[in-house]
C-alpha positions as a printed Julia matrix, in Angstrom:
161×3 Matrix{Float64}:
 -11.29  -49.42  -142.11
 -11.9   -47.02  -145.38
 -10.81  -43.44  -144.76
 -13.85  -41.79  -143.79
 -14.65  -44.42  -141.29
 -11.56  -44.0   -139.49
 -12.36  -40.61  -139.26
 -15.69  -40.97  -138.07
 -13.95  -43.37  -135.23
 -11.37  -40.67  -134.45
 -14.69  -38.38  -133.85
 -16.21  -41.19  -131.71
 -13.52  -41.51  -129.41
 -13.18  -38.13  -128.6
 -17.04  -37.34  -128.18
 -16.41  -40.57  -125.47
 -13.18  -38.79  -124.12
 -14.78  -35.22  -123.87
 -17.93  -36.82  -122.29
 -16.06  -38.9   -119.76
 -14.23  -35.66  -118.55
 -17.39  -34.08  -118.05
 -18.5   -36.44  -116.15
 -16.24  -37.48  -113.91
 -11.62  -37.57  -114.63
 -10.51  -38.0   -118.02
  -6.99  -38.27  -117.07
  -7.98  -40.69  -114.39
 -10.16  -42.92  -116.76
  -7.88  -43.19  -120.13
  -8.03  -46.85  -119.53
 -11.35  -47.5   -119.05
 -12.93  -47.2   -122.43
 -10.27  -49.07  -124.62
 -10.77  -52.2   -121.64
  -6.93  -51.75  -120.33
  -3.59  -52.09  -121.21
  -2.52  -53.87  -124.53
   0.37  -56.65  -125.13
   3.37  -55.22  -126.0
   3.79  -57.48  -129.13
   0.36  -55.87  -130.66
   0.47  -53.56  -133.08
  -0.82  -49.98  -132.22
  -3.56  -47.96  -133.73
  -1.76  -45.23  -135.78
   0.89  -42.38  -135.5
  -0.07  -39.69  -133.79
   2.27  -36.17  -134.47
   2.45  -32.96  -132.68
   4.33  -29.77  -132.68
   2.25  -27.68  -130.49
   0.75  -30.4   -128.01
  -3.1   -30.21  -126.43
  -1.72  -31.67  -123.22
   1.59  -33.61  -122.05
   0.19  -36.76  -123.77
  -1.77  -35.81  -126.45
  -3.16  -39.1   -127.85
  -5.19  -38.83  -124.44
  -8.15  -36.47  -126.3
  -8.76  -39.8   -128.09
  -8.94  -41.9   -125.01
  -5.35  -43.44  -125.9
  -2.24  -43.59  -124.18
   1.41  -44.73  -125.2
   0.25  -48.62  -125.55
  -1.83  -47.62  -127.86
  -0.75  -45.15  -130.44
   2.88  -44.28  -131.7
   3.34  -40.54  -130.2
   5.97  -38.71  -131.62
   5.85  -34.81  -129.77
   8.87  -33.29  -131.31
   7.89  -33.73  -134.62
  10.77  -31.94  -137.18
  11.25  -31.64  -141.16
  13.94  -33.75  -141.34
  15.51  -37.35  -142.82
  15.41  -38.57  -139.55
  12.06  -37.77  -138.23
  10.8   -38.84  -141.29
  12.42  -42.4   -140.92
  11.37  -42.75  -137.63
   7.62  -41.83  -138.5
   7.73  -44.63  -141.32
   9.41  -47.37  -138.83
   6.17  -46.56  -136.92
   3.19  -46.39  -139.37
   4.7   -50.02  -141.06
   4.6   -50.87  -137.4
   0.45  -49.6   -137.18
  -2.57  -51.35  -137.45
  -3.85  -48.5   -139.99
  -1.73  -46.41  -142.05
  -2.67  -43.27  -140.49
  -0.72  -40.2   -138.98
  -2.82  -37.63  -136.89
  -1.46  -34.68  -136.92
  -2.96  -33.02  -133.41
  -2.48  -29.02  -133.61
  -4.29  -26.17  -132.17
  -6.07  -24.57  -134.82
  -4.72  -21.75  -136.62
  -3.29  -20.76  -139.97
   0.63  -20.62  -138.96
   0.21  -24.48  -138.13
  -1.27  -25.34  -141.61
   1.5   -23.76  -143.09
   4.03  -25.74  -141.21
   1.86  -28.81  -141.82
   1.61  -28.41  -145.21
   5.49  -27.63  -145.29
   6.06  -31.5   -143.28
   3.7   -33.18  -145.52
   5.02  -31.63  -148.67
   8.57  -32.62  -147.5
   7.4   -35.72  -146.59
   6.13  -36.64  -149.79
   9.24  -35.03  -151.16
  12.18  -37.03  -149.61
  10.02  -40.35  -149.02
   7.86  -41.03  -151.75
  10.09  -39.59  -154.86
  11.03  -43.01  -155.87
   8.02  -45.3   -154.07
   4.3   -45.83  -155.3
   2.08  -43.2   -153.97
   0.05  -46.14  -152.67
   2.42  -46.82  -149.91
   2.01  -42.85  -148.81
   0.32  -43.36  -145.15
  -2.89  -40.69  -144.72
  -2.93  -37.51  -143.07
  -5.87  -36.43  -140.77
  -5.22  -33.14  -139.0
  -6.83  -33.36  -135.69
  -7.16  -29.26  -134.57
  -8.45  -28.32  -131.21
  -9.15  -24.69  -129.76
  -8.43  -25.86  -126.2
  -7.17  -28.58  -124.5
 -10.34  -30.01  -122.93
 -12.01  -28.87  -126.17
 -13.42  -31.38  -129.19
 -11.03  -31.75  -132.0
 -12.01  -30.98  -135.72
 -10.95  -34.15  -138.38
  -9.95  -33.36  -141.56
  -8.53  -35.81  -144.17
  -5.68  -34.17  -145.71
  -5.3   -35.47  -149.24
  -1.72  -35.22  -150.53
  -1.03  -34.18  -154.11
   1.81  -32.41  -156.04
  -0.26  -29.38  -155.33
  -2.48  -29.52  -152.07
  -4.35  -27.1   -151.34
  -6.7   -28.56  -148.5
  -4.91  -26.71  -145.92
  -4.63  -23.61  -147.69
């Protein structure tokens, strides 16, 4: 999938999640769009991150549950987040992290804090190539649709700015 058409997926599936809940029990229904649970050997979608979380499982306003994304809810600017979050994106079908935050300037600071110390600590000695993509998934409330934005990473990003 090229960047923009994961994006316009991510927008797909929650149009699909936010009409379902309408309609009848999102949180009932998570399985029955994606056709079930998944093998445990399969890889997973993508990484999805959160500081400030919609819900208790936030990969849910995508119509996903643990089997089918990476979820990491604590997320932290550390060595060892960091590690973790790359185990999991090699892991990944795509080489994506959502980052899933209610919307609000003090969260694109501290997003654009992670990703710059990301970049940072990771990627000082690797090919920028291998950098996995940013989308920052922002929602007003938690039964709410989510805004996508790509977040291109540079030595001086300003997209969240």
């Amino acid at each position: 999938m090229s960047h923009s058409s994961f994006v316009e997926f991510l927008a797909s599936r929650n149009k699909d999640f936010i009409n379902l809940f309408n309609s009848e029990s999102a949180i009932g229904l998570v399985d029955t769009l994606r056709g079930g649970e998944k093998k445990k050997n399969d890889k997973k979608h993508c990484v999805v991150v959160s500081f400030d979380p919609p819900l208790n499982s936030p990969p849910i306003v995508f119509n996903w549950g643990t089997n089918d994304v990476w979820y990491l809810k604590d997320a932290a600017i550390n060595d060892d987040f960091f590690n973790e979050m790359d185990e999991h994106v090699e892991k990944s079908e795509t080489p994506y992290v959502i980052i899933l935050e209610r919307q609000g300037l003090a969260h694109k600071r501290k997003i654009q804090r992670f990703i710059k110390n990301y970049r940072d600590q990771k990627f000082r000695n690797r090919p920028k190539g291998e950098m996995p993509k940013f989308i920052l998934a922002e929602y007003k409330a938690p039964m709410s649709g989510v805004k996508l934005t790509e977040l291109v990473g540079g030595p001086h990003d300003t997209s969240l700015s």
